[in-house]
Each structure stands twice: as structure tokens, then as C-alpha cells.
Short mmCIF file of C-alpha atoms and ligand atoms in Angstrom, two decimals:
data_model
loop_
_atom_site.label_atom_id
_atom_site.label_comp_id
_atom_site.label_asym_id
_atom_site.label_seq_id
_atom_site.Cartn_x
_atom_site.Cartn_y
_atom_site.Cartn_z
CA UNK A 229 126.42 92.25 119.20
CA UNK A 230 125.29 90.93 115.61
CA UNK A 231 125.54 93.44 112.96
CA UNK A 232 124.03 92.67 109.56
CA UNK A 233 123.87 95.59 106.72
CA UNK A 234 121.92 95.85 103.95
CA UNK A 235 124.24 97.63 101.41
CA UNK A 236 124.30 99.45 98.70
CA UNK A 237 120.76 99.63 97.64
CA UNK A 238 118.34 102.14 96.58
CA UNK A 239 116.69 102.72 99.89
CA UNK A 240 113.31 103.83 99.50
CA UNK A 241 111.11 105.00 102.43
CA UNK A 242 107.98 106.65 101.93
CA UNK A 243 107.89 107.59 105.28
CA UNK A 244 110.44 110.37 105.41
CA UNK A 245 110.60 110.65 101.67
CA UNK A 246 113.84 109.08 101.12
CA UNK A 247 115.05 107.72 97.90
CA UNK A 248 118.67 107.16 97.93
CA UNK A 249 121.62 104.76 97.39
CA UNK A 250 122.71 104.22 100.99
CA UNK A 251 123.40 101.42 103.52
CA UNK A 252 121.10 100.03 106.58
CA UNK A 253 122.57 98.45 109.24
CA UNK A 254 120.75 96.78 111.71
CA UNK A 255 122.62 96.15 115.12
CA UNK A 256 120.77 93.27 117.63
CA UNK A 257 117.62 93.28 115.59
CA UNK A 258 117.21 96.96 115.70
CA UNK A 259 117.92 99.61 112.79
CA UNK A 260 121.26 101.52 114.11
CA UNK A 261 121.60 103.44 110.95
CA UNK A 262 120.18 104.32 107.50
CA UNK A 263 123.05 105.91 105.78
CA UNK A 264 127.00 104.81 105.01
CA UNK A 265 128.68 102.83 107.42
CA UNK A 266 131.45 102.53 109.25
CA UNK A 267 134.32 100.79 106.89
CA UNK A 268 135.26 98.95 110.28
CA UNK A 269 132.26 97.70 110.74
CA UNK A 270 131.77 96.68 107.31
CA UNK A 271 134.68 94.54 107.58
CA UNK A 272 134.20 92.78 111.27
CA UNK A 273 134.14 89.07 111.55
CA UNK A 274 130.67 89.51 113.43
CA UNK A 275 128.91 91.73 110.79
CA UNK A 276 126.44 89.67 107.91
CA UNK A 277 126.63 91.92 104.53
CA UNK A 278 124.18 91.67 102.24
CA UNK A 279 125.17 93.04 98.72
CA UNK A 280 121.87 95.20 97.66
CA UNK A 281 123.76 96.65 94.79
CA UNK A 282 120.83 96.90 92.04
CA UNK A 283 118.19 96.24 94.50
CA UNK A 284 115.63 97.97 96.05
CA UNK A 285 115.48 98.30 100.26
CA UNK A 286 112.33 99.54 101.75
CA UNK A 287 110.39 99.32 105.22
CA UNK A 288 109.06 95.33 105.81
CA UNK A 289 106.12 94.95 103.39
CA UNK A 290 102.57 94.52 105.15
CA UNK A 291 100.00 92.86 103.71
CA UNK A 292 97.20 94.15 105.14
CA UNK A 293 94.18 91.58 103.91
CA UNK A 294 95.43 88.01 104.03
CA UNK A 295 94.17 84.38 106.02
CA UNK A 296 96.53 82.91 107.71
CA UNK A 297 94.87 81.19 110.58
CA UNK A 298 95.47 77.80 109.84
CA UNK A 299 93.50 74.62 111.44
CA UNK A 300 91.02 77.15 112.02
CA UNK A 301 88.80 75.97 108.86
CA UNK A 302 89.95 75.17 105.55
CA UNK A 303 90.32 78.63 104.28
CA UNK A 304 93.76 79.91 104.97
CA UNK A 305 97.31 79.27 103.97
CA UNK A 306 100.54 78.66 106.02
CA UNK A 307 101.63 82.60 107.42
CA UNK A 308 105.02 82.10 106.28
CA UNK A 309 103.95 80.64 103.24
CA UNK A 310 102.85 83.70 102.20
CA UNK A 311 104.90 85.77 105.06
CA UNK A 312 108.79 85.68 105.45
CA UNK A 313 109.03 82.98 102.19
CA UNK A 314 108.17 85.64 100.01
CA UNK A 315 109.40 88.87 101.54
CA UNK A 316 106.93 90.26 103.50
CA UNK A 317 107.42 90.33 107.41
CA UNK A 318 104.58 91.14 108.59
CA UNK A 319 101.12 89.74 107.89
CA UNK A 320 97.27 91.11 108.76
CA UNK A 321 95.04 88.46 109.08
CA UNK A 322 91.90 89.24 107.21
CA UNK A 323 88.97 88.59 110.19
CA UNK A 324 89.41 84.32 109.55
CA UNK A 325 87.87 84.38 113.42
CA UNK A 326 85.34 85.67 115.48
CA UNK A 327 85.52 86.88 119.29
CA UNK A 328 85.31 82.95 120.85
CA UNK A 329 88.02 81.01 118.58
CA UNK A 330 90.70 84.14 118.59
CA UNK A 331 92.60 83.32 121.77
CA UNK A 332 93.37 80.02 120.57
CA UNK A 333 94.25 80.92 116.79
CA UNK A 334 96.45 83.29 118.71
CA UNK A 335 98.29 80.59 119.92
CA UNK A 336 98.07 78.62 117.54
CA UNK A 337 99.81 81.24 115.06
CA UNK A 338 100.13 84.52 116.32
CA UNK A 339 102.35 83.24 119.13
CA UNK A 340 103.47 80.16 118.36
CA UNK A 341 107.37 79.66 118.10
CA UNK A 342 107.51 78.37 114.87
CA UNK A 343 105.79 81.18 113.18
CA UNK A 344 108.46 83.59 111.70
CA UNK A 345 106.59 86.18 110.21
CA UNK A 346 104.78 89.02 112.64
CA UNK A 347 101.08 88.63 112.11
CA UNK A 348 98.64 90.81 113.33
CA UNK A 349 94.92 90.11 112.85
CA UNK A 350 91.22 92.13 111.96
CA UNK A 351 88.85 90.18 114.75
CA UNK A 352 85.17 89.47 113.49
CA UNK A 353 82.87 90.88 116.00
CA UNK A 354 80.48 87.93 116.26
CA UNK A 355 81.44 85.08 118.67
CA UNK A 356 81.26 82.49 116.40
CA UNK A 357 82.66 83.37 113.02
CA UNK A 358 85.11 81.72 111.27
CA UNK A 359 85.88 81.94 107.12
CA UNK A 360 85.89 78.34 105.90
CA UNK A 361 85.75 77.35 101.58
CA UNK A 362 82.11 76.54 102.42
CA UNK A 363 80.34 79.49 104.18
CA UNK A 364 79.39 78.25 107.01
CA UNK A 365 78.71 80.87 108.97
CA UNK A 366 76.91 82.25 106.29
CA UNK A 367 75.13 79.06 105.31
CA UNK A 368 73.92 78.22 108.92
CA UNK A 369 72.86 81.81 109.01
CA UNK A 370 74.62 82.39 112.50
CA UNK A 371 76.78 85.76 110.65
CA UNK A 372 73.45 87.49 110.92
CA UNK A 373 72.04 86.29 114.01
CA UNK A 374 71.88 88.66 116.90
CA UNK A 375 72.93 85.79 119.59
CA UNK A 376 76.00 85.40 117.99
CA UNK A 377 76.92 89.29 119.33
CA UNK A 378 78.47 89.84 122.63
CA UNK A 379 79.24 92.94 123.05
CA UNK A 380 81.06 92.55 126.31
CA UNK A 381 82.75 89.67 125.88
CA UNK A 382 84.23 91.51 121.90
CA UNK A 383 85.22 94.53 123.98
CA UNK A 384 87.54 92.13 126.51
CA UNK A 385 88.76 90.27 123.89
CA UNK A 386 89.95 93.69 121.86
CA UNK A 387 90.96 94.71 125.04
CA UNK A 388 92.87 91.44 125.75
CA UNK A 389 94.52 90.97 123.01
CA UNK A 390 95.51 94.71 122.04
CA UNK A 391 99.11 94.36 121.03
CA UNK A 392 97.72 91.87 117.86
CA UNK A 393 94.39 93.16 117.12
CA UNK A 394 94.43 95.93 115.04
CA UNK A 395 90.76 96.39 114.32
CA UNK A 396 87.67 94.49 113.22
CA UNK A 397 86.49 92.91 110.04
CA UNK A 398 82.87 93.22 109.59
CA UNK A 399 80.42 91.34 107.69
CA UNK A 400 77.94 94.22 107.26
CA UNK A 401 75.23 91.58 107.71
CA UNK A 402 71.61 92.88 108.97
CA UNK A 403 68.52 91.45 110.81
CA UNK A 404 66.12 92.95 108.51
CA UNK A 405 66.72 96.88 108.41
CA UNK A 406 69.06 96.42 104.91
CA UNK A 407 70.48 100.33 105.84
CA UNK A 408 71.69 99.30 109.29
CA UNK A 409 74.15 96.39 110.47
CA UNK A 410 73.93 95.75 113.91
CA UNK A 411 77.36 93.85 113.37
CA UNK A 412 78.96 96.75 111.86
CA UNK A 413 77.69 99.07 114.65
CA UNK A 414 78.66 96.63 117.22
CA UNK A 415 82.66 96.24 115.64
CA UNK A 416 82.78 100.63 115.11
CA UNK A 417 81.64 100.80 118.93
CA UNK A 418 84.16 97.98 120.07
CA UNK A 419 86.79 99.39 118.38
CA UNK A 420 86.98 102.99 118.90
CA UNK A 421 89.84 104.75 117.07
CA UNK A 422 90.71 101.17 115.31
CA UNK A 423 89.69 100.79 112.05
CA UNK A 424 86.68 98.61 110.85
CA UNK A 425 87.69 96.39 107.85
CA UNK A 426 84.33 96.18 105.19
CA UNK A 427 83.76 95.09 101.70
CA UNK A 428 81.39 96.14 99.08
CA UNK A 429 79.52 93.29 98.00
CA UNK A 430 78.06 90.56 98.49
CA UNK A 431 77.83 87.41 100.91
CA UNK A 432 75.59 84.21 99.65
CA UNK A 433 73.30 82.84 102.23
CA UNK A 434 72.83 85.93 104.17
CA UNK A 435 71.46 89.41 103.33
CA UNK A 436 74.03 92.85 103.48
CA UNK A 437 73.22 96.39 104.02
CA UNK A 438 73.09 98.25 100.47
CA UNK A 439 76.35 99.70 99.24
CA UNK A 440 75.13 103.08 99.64
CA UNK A 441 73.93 102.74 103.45
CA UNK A 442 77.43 100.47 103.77
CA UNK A 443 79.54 103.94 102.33
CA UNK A 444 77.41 106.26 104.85
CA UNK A 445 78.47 103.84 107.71
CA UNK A 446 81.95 103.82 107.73
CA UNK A 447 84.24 106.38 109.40
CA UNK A 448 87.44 107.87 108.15
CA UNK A 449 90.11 105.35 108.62
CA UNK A 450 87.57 102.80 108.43
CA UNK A 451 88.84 100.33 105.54
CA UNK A 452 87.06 99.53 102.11
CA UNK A 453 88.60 95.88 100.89
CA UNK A 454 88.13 94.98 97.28
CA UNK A 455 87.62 98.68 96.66
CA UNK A 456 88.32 98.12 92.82
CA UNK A 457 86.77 95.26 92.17
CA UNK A 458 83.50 96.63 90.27
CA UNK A 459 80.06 95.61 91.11
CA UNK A 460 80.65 96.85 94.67
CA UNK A 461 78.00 99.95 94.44
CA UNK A 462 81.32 102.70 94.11
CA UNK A 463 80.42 103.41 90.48
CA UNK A 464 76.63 104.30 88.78
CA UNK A 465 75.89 103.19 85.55
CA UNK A 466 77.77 106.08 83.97
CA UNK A 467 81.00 104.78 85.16
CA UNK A 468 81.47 107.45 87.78
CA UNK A 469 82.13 107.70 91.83
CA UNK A 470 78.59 107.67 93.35
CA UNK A 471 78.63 110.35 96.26
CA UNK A 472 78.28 108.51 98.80
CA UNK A 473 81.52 106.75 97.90
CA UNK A 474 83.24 110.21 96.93
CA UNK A 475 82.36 111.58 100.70
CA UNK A 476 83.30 108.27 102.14
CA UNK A 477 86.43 108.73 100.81
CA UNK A 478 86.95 112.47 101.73
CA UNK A 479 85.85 111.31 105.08
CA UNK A 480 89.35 109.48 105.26
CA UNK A 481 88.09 106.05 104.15
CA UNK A 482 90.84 103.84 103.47
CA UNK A 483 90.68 102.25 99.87
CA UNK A 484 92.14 99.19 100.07
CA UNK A 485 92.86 96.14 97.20
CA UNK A 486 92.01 92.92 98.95
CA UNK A 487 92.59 91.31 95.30
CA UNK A 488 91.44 87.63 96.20
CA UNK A 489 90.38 84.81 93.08
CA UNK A 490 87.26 87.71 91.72
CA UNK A 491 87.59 90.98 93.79
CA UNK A 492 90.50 92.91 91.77
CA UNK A 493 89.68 94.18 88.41
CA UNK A 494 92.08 96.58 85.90
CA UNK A 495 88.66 97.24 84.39
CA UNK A 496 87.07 98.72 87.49
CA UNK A 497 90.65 99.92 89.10
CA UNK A 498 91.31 101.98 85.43
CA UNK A 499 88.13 103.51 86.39
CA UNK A 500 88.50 104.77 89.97
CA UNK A 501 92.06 106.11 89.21
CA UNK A 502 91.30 107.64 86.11
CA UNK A 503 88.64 109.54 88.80
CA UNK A 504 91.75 110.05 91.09
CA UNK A 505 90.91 107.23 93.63
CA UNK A 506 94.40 105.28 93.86
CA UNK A 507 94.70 102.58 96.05
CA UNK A 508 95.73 104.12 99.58
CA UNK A 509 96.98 99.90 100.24
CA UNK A 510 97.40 96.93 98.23
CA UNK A 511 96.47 94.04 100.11
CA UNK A 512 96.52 90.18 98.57
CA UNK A 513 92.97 88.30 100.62
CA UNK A 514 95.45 85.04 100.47
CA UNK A 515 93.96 81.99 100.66
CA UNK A 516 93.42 78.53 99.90
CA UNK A 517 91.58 79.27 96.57
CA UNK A 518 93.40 82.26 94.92
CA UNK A 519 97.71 81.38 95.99
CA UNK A 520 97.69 79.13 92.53
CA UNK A 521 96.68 82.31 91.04
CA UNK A 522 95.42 84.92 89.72
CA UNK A 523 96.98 86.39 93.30
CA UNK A 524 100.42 84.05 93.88
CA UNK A 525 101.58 86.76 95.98
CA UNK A 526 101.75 89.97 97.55
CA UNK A 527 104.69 91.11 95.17
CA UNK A 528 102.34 90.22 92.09
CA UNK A 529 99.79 92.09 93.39
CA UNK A 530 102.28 95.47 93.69
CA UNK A 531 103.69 94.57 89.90
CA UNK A 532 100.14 94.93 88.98
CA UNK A 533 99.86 98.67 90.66
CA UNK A 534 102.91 99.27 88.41
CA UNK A 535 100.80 97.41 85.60
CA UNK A 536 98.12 100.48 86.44
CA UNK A 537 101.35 102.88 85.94
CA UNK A 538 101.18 104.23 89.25
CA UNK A 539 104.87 105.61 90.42
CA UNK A 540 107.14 103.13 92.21
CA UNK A 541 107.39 104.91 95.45
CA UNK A 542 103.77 105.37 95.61
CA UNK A 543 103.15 101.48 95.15
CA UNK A 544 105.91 100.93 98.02
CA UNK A 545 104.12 103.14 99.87
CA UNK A 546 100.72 100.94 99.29
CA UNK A 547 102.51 98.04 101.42
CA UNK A 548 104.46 99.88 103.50
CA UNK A 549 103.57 103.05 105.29
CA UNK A 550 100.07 103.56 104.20
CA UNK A 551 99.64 99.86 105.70
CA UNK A 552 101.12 100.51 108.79
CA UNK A 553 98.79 103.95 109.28
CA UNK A 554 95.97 102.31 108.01
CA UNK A 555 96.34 100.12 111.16
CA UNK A 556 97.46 102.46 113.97
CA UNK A 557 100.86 101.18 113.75
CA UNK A 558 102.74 103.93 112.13
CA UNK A 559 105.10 104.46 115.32
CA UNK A 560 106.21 100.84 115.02
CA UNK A 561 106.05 99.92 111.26
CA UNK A 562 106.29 100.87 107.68
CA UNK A 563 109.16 103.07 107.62
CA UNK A 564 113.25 102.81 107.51
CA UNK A 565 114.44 104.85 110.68
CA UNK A 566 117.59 104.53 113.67
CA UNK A 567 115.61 102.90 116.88
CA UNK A 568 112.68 100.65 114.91
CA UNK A 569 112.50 97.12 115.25
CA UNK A 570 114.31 95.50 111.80
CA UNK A 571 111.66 94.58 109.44
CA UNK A 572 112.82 95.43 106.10
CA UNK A 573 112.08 94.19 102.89
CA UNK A 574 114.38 94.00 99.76
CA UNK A 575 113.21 93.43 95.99
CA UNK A 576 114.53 93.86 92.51
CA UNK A 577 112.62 95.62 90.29
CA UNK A 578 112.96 94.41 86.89
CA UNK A 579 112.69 96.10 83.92
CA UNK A 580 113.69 94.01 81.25
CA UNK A 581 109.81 93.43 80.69
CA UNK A 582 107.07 93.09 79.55
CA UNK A 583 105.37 91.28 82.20
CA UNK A 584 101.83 89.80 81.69
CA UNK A 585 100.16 90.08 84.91
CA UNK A 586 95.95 88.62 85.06
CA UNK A 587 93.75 89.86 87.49
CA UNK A 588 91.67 86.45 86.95
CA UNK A 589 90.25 87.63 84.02
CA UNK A 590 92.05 90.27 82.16
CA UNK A 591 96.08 89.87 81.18
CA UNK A 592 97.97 92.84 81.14
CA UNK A 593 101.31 93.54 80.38
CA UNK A 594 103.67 95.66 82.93
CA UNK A 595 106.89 97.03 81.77
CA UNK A 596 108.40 96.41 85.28
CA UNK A 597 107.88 93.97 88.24
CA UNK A 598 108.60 93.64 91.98
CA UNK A 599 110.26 90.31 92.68
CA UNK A 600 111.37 89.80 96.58
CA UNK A 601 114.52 89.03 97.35
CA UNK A 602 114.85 89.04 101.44
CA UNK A 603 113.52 90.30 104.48
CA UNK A 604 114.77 91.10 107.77
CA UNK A 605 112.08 89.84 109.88
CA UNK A 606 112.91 90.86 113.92
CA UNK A 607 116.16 91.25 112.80
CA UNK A 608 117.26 87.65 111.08
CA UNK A 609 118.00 88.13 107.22
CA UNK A 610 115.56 85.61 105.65
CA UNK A 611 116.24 85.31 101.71
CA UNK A 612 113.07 84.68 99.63
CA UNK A 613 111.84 81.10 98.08
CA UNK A 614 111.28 80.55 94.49
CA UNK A 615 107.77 82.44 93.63
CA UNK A 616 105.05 81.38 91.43
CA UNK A 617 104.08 84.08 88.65
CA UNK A 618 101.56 84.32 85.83
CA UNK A 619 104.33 85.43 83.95
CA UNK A 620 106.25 81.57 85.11
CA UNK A 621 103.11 79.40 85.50
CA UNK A 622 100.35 81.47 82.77
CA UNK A 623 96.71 80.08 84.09
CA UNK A 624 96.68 77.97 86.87
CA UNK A 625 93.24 78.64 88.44
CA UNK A 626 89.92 76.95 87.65
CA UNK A 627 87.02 79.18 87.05
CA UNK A 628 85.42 81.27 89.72
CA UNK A 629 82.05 83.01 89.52
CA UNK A 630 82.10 86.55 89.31
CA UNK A 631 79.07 86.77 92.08
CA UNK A 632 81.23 85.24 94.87
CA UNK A 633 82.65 87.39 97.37
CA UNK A 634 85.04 85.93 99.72
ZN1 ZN B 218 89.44 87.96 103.07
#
């Protein structure tokens, strides 16, 4: 039996509200205990101790909006690039394919041997869809094109591939009705009690449904990415919550980051949680364009929900277990409990700031910052690489226009 324990750190866990200097051992891949153990076991030739002294031990960090589909397109980094290399076991891809190229990205990634890091996946309902640097699904118009919807064959395909799909991204295209997307429609209908992944703005080459018909669309637990990016339709002109956004969100709408190269803004984000809408998850959009920065990683994006001075367990909580209910997976993932499968994440939070953190645009100093340290992914300690930071590299990023929505 291997034994490895995680010990002496300050194990937090949203889930059951724990915040307390304790040891987790994991026994065969599983999580046998979260609490002191056994001196005997501490001390067997068999059992892997990792010193978390100082350090902070939470559930495996999801990131719930990332593109990791690669040789599918030119859009999407390496999984564990951006998975068990810095920290975070498990991995959402962000709707990178349609319906007719899933089964074999699924193999490709999802299954394949060499990928470390768990990935689950949003599927785009259309047949053909795939998220390339160039648009061109958008650009040949085929996004908002009614032959490119099967319902049938989306419905198997959910159906089929149920233990990785966790719900659908939409492109809240339409056919010439701008209050009603036939492709949204088509993913809520597929997906039933999964969650439909959205964002508020805009696509170039094909039209969207307005913001406000968008907001009266979606369904609690449905997901808004880029939530606080501005110029999405969630504020008026004053500054404030339209209503439509304000009942989306009472409806249970999820509000999530999705920061990508132009879609997070402290300007816009200031704004909603100074109106008391916090991020419910903060998820990265990854990809080929935005890894150099301003987004580097999942980790920079939670030092910049500290940045917003929202509380530490609460920003855990954004990667964590609000992740793992945002996606129906709250018996499996996002919290520190005996009997779960071992993903757990471990990070030092420094506070010998400041920390200038850039949202592309703006630069922003944090008192404190999450850095990873390790994961446990399936059981197997796996210690973080070296990170890129704005704080290590400064500006690394070319200019991106602010009307591009990836
Ligand atoms: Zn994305």
C-alpha cells in the first residue's frame, strides 16, 4: 500500500468549512484521513512525506474555462502545461470542439496515457465547431448555420461521453431572430440539468443574441464566462447591474471569470463586487494567445481575486468547490474528505508583497499571492514547475483589441 501525507499545513476546505493545521494522508490514491496521523505511519519506509509546514493544502484546483485540446486547431495549449505543471489537477476544457471532432479529441487528450492532469470538457453543440486563432467557424459562417445542428446526434454524444462532458459551451449565435439562439436552445435542451457555458459579448463574423435576451435565456446553474469583463451588457450607463442580469443571477446563474488576453477587467470586476456580485469561480480561458500573459496561470488569476481583497477562503473556494458544483461534480471533486479520489492542491501564500498583478491593461498591486507548490493528481505527488508572473516577466503580451472576444 503507498502512503504519502501531506503534513503540517493549513488545510483549507471550503467544503466542510475547515481551516486548520492538520495532516492528509492519502493511502493508494485515495484520501484515508484529514487530520493527525499515525506516528507509525509517519515513520514507515513505504510512506512519501511532504513537509507543508507554512503552506497552504486545499481540494485539487479546477479551472473551469481553459483550451486544452491540442492538434485540434491552433488555439489551445498543452493540458499539463497549464494542468499538473502548475498545480491544478484537474482541467475544464472551454467548448475547443463541437459534437463531430469530440470523440477523437477525447482520445487524443482526455484519454490518452500521457496526459496527467484529469480534464473534463464543455462540448459545443454544433457538429462542426472548433476554436482556432482565426475564427473559422465564425468566419465561414458555419457557427450560425442551422445544418451545422444535430440534435440527435449532440444528445448521443452527451450521452456517450457522460463521465467527461460536463455541459455545453454555447455560442449564442442566431439565424436572424437577435432575442433567440437556436444554438443556445438546442445545448439547454441537450443538456438537461448540465450547465450551459455562455459569454456576454461579442463574436466577429457572426451576429449574437443581445445581452439582455442572452441574461433572460440562461437558467440557474447555467454559467456566465467573462462575467467581469465590462462591455458585456451586465452594467447600464450608470455603472449599475441591469435587471435582467440581477434576476439572472438570483436565478442561480453562475458568474464565472474566464479572464483570457481582454475579458477580465479590475475596472468592471470593482464594479460588480462593489454591487455584491463576487465571482462564484475564477476560471483562466488558457490559450495560445494569453499564457505569455496578462493570464500566465490559473494561480495568477486567484492572486488577482486577492488583488480585489476578497477573503482567502472565499478565493479557494472560486477554484475549488464552487468549480466542482458549478459542474455537477460536487460528490467527486472540490473538497478534502476520507473516501475521495486524491486530488489536492498545495500553495504558499506569500505575503511579503506587494505584488503587481495586470489584467492586460490595468497593474495592480496585491499584498499577497498564491504560488503552487504541488498537486496530488490520482494520487501521485507532482511538485510544480517554475511559473511565469507579471510580477517575474512585467509585459510580455503584444496588444490586443478590446472588441475581440475569444
Ligand atoms: Zn474560451
Amino acid at each position: 500500500m503507498e502512503t504519502l501525507v501531506l503534513q503540517g499545513g493549513r488545510v483549507i476546505d471550503p467544503a466542510s468549512e475547515t481551516d486548520t493545521t492538520t495532516d492528509v494522508t492519502i493511502r493508494d490514491g485515495i484520501i484515508s484521513a484529514v487530520g493527525p496521523t499515525d506516528p507509525a505511519l509517519v515513520d514507515h519506509p513505504d510512506t512519501a512525506v511532504i513537509d507543508c509546514t507554512g503552506l497552504l493544502v486545499i481540494p485539487g484546483l479546477i479551472d473551469l474555462h481553459c483550451h486544452v485540446m491540442t492538434g485540434l486547431g491552433d488555439f489551445c495549449v498543452e493540458p499539463d502545461e497549464v494542468g499538473v505543471d502548475m498545480g491544478v489537477p484537474v482541467l475544464v476544457d472551454g467548448g475547443t470542439s463541437g459534437v463531430a471532432t469530440f470523440d477523437i479529441s477525447r482520445r487524443a487528450i482526455i484519454d490518452h496515457p500521457a496526459t496527467r492532469s484529469r480534464v473534463l470538457a464543455f462540448l459545443d453543440p454544433n457538429q462542426l465547431y472548433l476554436a482556432t486563432k482565426d475564427f473559422i467557424c465564425h468566419k465561414l459562417e458555419i457557427a450560425n448555420d442551422l445544418r451545422n445542428l444535430d440534435f440527435e446526434s449532440l444528445e448521443a454524444s452527451v450521452d456517450r461521453n457522460s463521465d467527461v462532458v460536463v455541459g455545453a459551451k454555447a455560442r449564442a449565435c442566431h439565424v436572424g431572430d437577435p432575442e433567440f439562439s437556436p444554438f443556445l436552445d438546442a445545448a439547454q435542451r441537450a443538456m438537461g440539468d448540465l450547465p450551459v457555458m455562455v459569454h456576454l459579448g461579442r463574436f466577429p463574423f457572426t451576429p449574437v443574441i443581445t445581452p439582455k435576451a442572452l441574461l433572460n435565456q440562461l437558467r440557474g446553474g447555467d454559467i456566465i464566462t467573462h462575467a467581469f469583463r465590462g462591455a458585456g451588457g451586465m452594467c447600464g450607463p450608470d455603472g449599475k447591474a441591469v435587471p435582467e442580469f440581477r434576476d439572472a443571477v438570483d436565478r442561480g446563474v453562475v458568474l464565472d471569470v474566464g479572464h483570457s488576453g481582454t475579458d477580465f477587467r479590475f475596472k468592471e470586476a470593482r464594479r460588480l463586487v462593489d454591487q455584491g456580485y463576487l465571482p462564484d469561480t475564477a476560471s483562466t480561458d488558457l490559450n495560445v494567445f494569453n499564457i505569455s500573459g496578462p493570464v500566465y496561470s490559473l494561480a495568477e488569476t486567484l492572486t488577482k481575486m486577492l488583488a480585489l481583497d476578497i477573503d482567502l477562503r472565499h478565493v479557494i473556494a472560486m477554484a475549488t468547490t464552487n468549480t466542482a458544483r458549478a459542474i455537477g461534480r460536487s460528490h467527486e471533486l472540490g473538497a478534502l474528505a476520507a473516501g475521495r479520489a486524491a486530488e489536492v492542491s498545495v500553495m504558499r501564500l506569500r505575503t511579503d508583497g506587494p505584488f503587481p498583478v495586470s489584467d492586460g491593461v490595468e497593474v495592480v498591486q496585491s499584498p499577497t499571492a498564491l504560488q503552487p507548490v504541488g498537486c496530488v493528481r490520482a494520487g501521485t505527488w507532482i511538485p510544480t514547475s517554475p511559473l511565469s508572473t507579471f510580477a517575474g516577466t512585467g509585459k510580455t503580451w503584444g496588444e490586443v483589441p478590446d472588441d475581440i472576444d475569444w
